[in-house]
Amino acid sequence: MKVGVLSFQGGVIEHLNQIKALGHTGVEVKKEKDLDDIDAIILPGGESTTIGKLLKITGLIKSLKEKIESGLPTWGTCAGMILLANEVEGQEEKYLQLMDIKVKRNAFGTQIDSFKTHKVIEKISKDEMELVFIRAPYITEVKDNVRILCKVDDKIVAARQDNIIVTSFHPELTNDLTFLNYFLKGKWMK
Ligand code: GLN
């Protein structure tokens, strides 16, 4: 498979490394042409305001939105989740608006900005996964068409809707390829 990673800022290389480790080809996406023949795309973690600004300045936001709307399997990690959300709490600025979720940025509070935990996400694997949170958002509201995949401390940290999946945490910062494999196999979309 050819898997695109939006490459303006943030944790791009970690995703590209995991894509390669699974035997697929990773492609940096910076302009419209890069979207042409990819089979899936990952919107990485980073700073959503920076990535969002660059999406707008370059005009990539329009073609990326159309491509995702046409069914491209899409995974947003952390800042990527914020870019896909219909609404961001306390913030006027909106980006792709492709998922019926409301998100809260830096939502786990300043003292525990970053933490790790372990959890079984039943729909994904019977084995525990390491979940890494870095100044992470969580989902505060979902519409009926959104399926919740995982909660931590009662907060929604993974969900899906049609061809889009989002995680507050960073599987690409672990040695575990389970999540990427689950995303690329695509059974979750059916
Ligand atoms: N706090 C960042 C934001 O709001 C997201 C952090 C991350 O992607 N690790 O954009």
Short mmCIF file of C-alpha atoms and ligand atoms in Angstrom, two decimals:
data_model
loop_
_atom_site.label_atom_id
_atom_site.label_comp_id
_atom_site.label_asym_id
_atom_site.label_seq_id
_atom_site.Cartn_x
_atom_site.Cartn_y
_atom_site.Cartn_z
CA MET A 1 0.00 0.00 0.00
CA LYS A 2 1.01 3.62 -0.48
CA VAL A 3 0.30 5.53 2.71
CA GLY A 4 0.45 9.32 2.86
CA VAL A 5 1.50 11.25 5.96
CA LEU A 6 0.62 14.95 6.09
CA SER A 7 4.10 16.43 6.40
CA PHE A 8 3.93 20.08 7.40
CA GLN A 9 4.96 19.68 11.03
CA GLY A 10 4.88 17.18 13.89
CA GLY A 11 5.52 13.46 14.26
CA VAL A 12 5.89 12.58 10.59
CA ILE A 13 9.00 10.39 10.63
CA GLU A 14 7.64 8.08 13.34
CA HIS A 15 4.62 7.25 11.17
CA LEU A 16 6.79 6.78 8.07
CA ASN A 17 9.01 4.35 10.01
CA GLN A 18 6.05 2.27 11.18
CA ILE A 19 4.57 2.21 7.65
CA LYS A 20 7.91 0.88 6.37
CA ALA A 21 8.13 -1.65 9.20
CA LEU A 22 4.80 -3.10 8.05
CA GLY A 23 6.16 -3.44 4.50
CA HIS A 24 4.23 -0.52 3.00
CA THR A 25 5.42 2.66 1.29
CA GLY A 26 5.13 5.94 3.14
CA VAL A 27 4.69 9.16 1.17
CA GLU A 28 5.09 12.69 2.52
CA VAL A 29 2.05 14.78 1.64
CA LYS A 30 2.67 18.51 1.24
CA LYS A 31 0.81 19.41 -1.93
CA GLU A 32 -2.23 18.36 -3.93
CA LYS A 33 -0.28 16.12 -6.31
CA ASP A 34 0.98 14.03 -3.37
CA LEU A 35 -2.61 12.92 -2.77
CA ASP A 36 -2.96 11.40 -6.22
CA ASP A 37 -2.30 7.72 -5.76
CA ILE A 38 -2.25 7.11 -2.01
CA ASP A 39 -4.41 4.37 -0.47
CA ALA A 40 -4.69 5.94 2.98
CA ILE A 41 -3.52 9.02 4.86
CA ILE A 42 -2.32 9.80 8.37
CA LEU A 43 -2.64 13.26 9.91
CA PRO A 44 0.09 13.24 12.58
CA GLY A 45 0.41 14.76 16.02
CA GLY A 46 2.11 18.11 16.39
CA GLU A 47 0.65 21.55 16.83
CA SER A 48 -2.82 21.71 15.32
CA THR A 49 -2.74 25.51 14.97
CA THR A 50 0.51 25.32 12.96
CA ILE A 51 -0.54 22.41 10.77
CA GLY A 52 -3.98 23.98 10.29
CA LYS A 53 -2.48 27.31 9.28
CA LEU A 54 -0.22 25.61 6.72
CA LEU A 55 -3.16 23.61 5.34
CA LYS A 56 -4.94 26.90 4.72
CA ILE A 57 -1.98 28.93 3.42
CA THR A 58 -1.00 26.23 0.91
CA GLY A 59 -4.61 25.63 -0.11
CA LEU A 60 -4.12 21.89 0.46
CA ILE A 61 -7.10 21.95 2.84
CA LYS A 62 -9.58 21.90 -0.06
CA SER A 63 -8.16 18.94 -1.99
CA LEU A 64 -7.41 17.01 1.20
CA LYS A 65 -10.98 17.51 2.39
CA GLU A 66 -12.39 16.36 -0.97
CA LYS A 67 -10.12 13.32 -1.01
CA ILE A 68 -11.18 12.26 2.51
CA GLU A 69 -14.84 12.91 1.66
CA SER A 70 -14.46 10.62 -1.34
CA GLY A 71 -13.60 7.76 1.05
CA LEU A 72 -9.81 7.77 1.57
CA PRO A 73 -9.08 5.85 4.81
CA THR A 74 -7.87 8.51 7.23
CA TRP A 75 -6.27 8.33 10.68
CA GLY A 76 -5.77 11.46 12.77
CA THR A 77 -3.46 11.20 15.79
CA CYS A 78 -3.72 13.89 18.45
CA ALA A 79 -3.36 17.19 16.54
CA GLY A 80 -4.68 15.21 13.55
CA MET A 81 -7.84 14.52 15.54
CA ILE A 82 -8.24 18.27 16.16
CA LEU A 83 -7.87 19.00 12.43
CA LEU A 84 -10.65 16.53 11.58
CA ALA A 85 -13.13 17.63 14.26
CA ASN A 86 -16.23 19.63 13.44
CA GLU A 87 -15.76 21.70 16.58
CA VAL A 88 -12.92 22.64 18.92
CA GLU A 89 -13.95 23.80 22.39
CA GLY A 90 -13.36 27.49 23.04
CA GLN A 91 -11.86 28.06 19.62
CA GLU A 92 -13.37 29.77 16.59
CA GLU A 93 -10.78 28.42 14.17
CA LYS A 94 -11.90 25.27 12.40
CA TYR A 95 -10.06 23.10 9.89
CA LEU A 96 -11.23 20.09 7.86
CA GLN A 97 -14.52 19.60 9.74
CA LEU A 98 -15.00 16.04 8.59
CA MET A 99 -15.96 14.26 11.80
CA ASP A 100 -19.00 14.79 14.01
CA ILE A 101 -17.02 15.25 17.18
CA LYS A 102 -16.24 18.13 19.51
CA VAL A 103 -12.72 18.07 20.94
CA LYS A 104 -11.00 19.78 23.81
CA ARG A 105 -7.33 20.65 23.27
CA ASN A 106 -4.64 19.96 25.91
CA ALA A 107 -7.52 18.43 27.82
CA PHE A 108 -5.75 16.23 30.32
CA GLY A 109 -4.53 19.31 32.22
CA THR A 110 -1.17 20.92 32.69
CA GLN A 111 0.19 18.72 35.47
CA ILE A 112 -0.33 15.52 33.56
CA ASP A 113 0.22 16.97 30.12
CA SER A 114 1.95 13.80 29.05
CA PHE A 115 1.52 10.27 30.36
CA LYS A 116 1.45 6.63 29.41
CA THR A 117 -1.07 3.98 30.24
CA HIS A 118 -1.87 0.44 29.14
CA LYS A 119 -5.23 -0.73 27.93
CA VAL A 120 -7.01 -3.44 25.97
CA ILE A 121 -9.00 -1.90 23.14
CA GLU A 122 -11.32 -4.81 22.49
CA LYS A 123 -12.26 -3.94 18.93
CA ILE A 124 -8.58 -3.78 17.99
CA SER A 125 -6.71 -6.49 19.88
CA LYS A 126 -7.02 -8.88 22.82
CA ASP A 127 -3.58 -7.73 23.97
CA GLU A 128 -2.89 -4.63 26.02
CA MET A 129 -1.63 -1.65 24.07
CA GLU A 130 0.64 1.09 25.36
CA LEU A 131 -1.14 4.42 25.02
CA VAL A 132 1.09 7.51 24.95
CA PHE A 133 -0.55 10.90 25.52
CA ILE A 134 1.32 14.16 24.83
CA ARG A 135 -0.60 17.34 25.61
CA ALA A 136 -3.48 15.36 24.25
CA PRO A 137 -7.01 16.35 23.35
CA TYR A 138 -10.04 14.23 24.13
CA ILE A 139 -13.49 14.09 22.60
CA THR A 140 -16.22 15.79 24.61
CA GLU A 141 -19.20 15.24 22.29
CA VAL A 142 -20.08 12.78 19.53
CA LYS A 143 -23.05 12.45 17.18
CA ASP A 144 -24.86 9.11 16.75
CA ASN A 145 -22.86 8.16 13.66
CA VAL A 146 -19.59 8.12 15.62
CA ARG A 147 -18.42 4.83 17.17
CA ILE A 148 -16.38 5.09 20.36
CA LEU A 149 -13.38 2.75 20.45
CA CYS A 150 -11.66 3.64 23.70
CA LYS A 151 -12.04 5.72 26.85
CA VAL A 152 -9.42 6.61 29.47
CA ASP A 153 -10.68 8.02 32.78
CA ASP A 154 -14.13 8.16 31.19
CA LYS A 155 -12.83 10.44 28.43
CA ILE A 156 -13.18 9.41 24.79
CA VAL A 157 -9.71 8.96 23.31
CA ALA A 158 -10.40 6.93 20.16
CA ALA A 159 -13.36 6.88 17.79
CA ARG A 160 -14.31 6.28 14.20
CA GLN A 161 -16.85 7.52 11.66
CA ASP A 162 -17.12 6.08 8.14
CA ASN A 163 -13.57 6.14 6.68
CA ILE A 164 -12.04 8.23 9.49
CA ILE A 165 -10.45 7.05 12.72
CA VAL A 166 -8.98 9.30 15.39
CA THR A 167 -6.82 8.73 18.47
CA SER A 168 -5.78 11.14 21.22
CA PHE A 169 -2.76 8.92 21.80
CA HIS A 170 0.32 8.08 19.71
CA PRO A 171 0.78 4.42 18.67
CA GLU A 172 3.62 5.61 16.40
CA LEU A 173 5.69 6.43 19.49
CA THR A 174 5.64 2.81 20.65
CA ASN A 175 7.18 -0.33 19.16
CA ASP A 176 3.74 -1.80 18.64
CA LEU A 177 2.43 -1.91 15.07
CA THR A 178 -1.00 -3.24 16.07
CA PHE A 179 -2.86 0.01 15.65
CA LEU A 180 -1.34 0.88 12.27
CA ASN A 181 -2.05 -2.65 11.06
CA TYR A 182 -5.66 -2.34 12.21
CA PHE A 183 -6.00 0.99 10.40
CA LEU A 184 -4.45 -0.24 7.15
CA LYS A 185 -6.37 -3.53 7.05
CA GLY A 186 -9.46 -1.33 6.85
CA LYS A 187 -12.00 -3.83 8.25
CA TRP A 188 -13.11 -1.16 10.74
CA MET A 189 -14.67 0.82 7.90
CA LYS A 190 -17.20 -1.89 7.03
N1 GLN B 1 -1.62 20.07 22.04
C1 GLN B 1 -1.53 19.89 20.61
C2 GLN B 1 -2.57 20.73 19.89
O1 GLN B 1 -3.47 21.21 20.49
C3 GLN B 1 -1.69 18.44 20.22
C4 GLN B 1 -0.57 17.64 20.82
C5 GLN B 1 -0.11 16.48 19.99
O2 GLN B 1 -0.44 16.36 18.81
N2 GLN B 1 0.73 15.66 20.57
O3 GLN B 1 -2.47 20.90 18.70
#
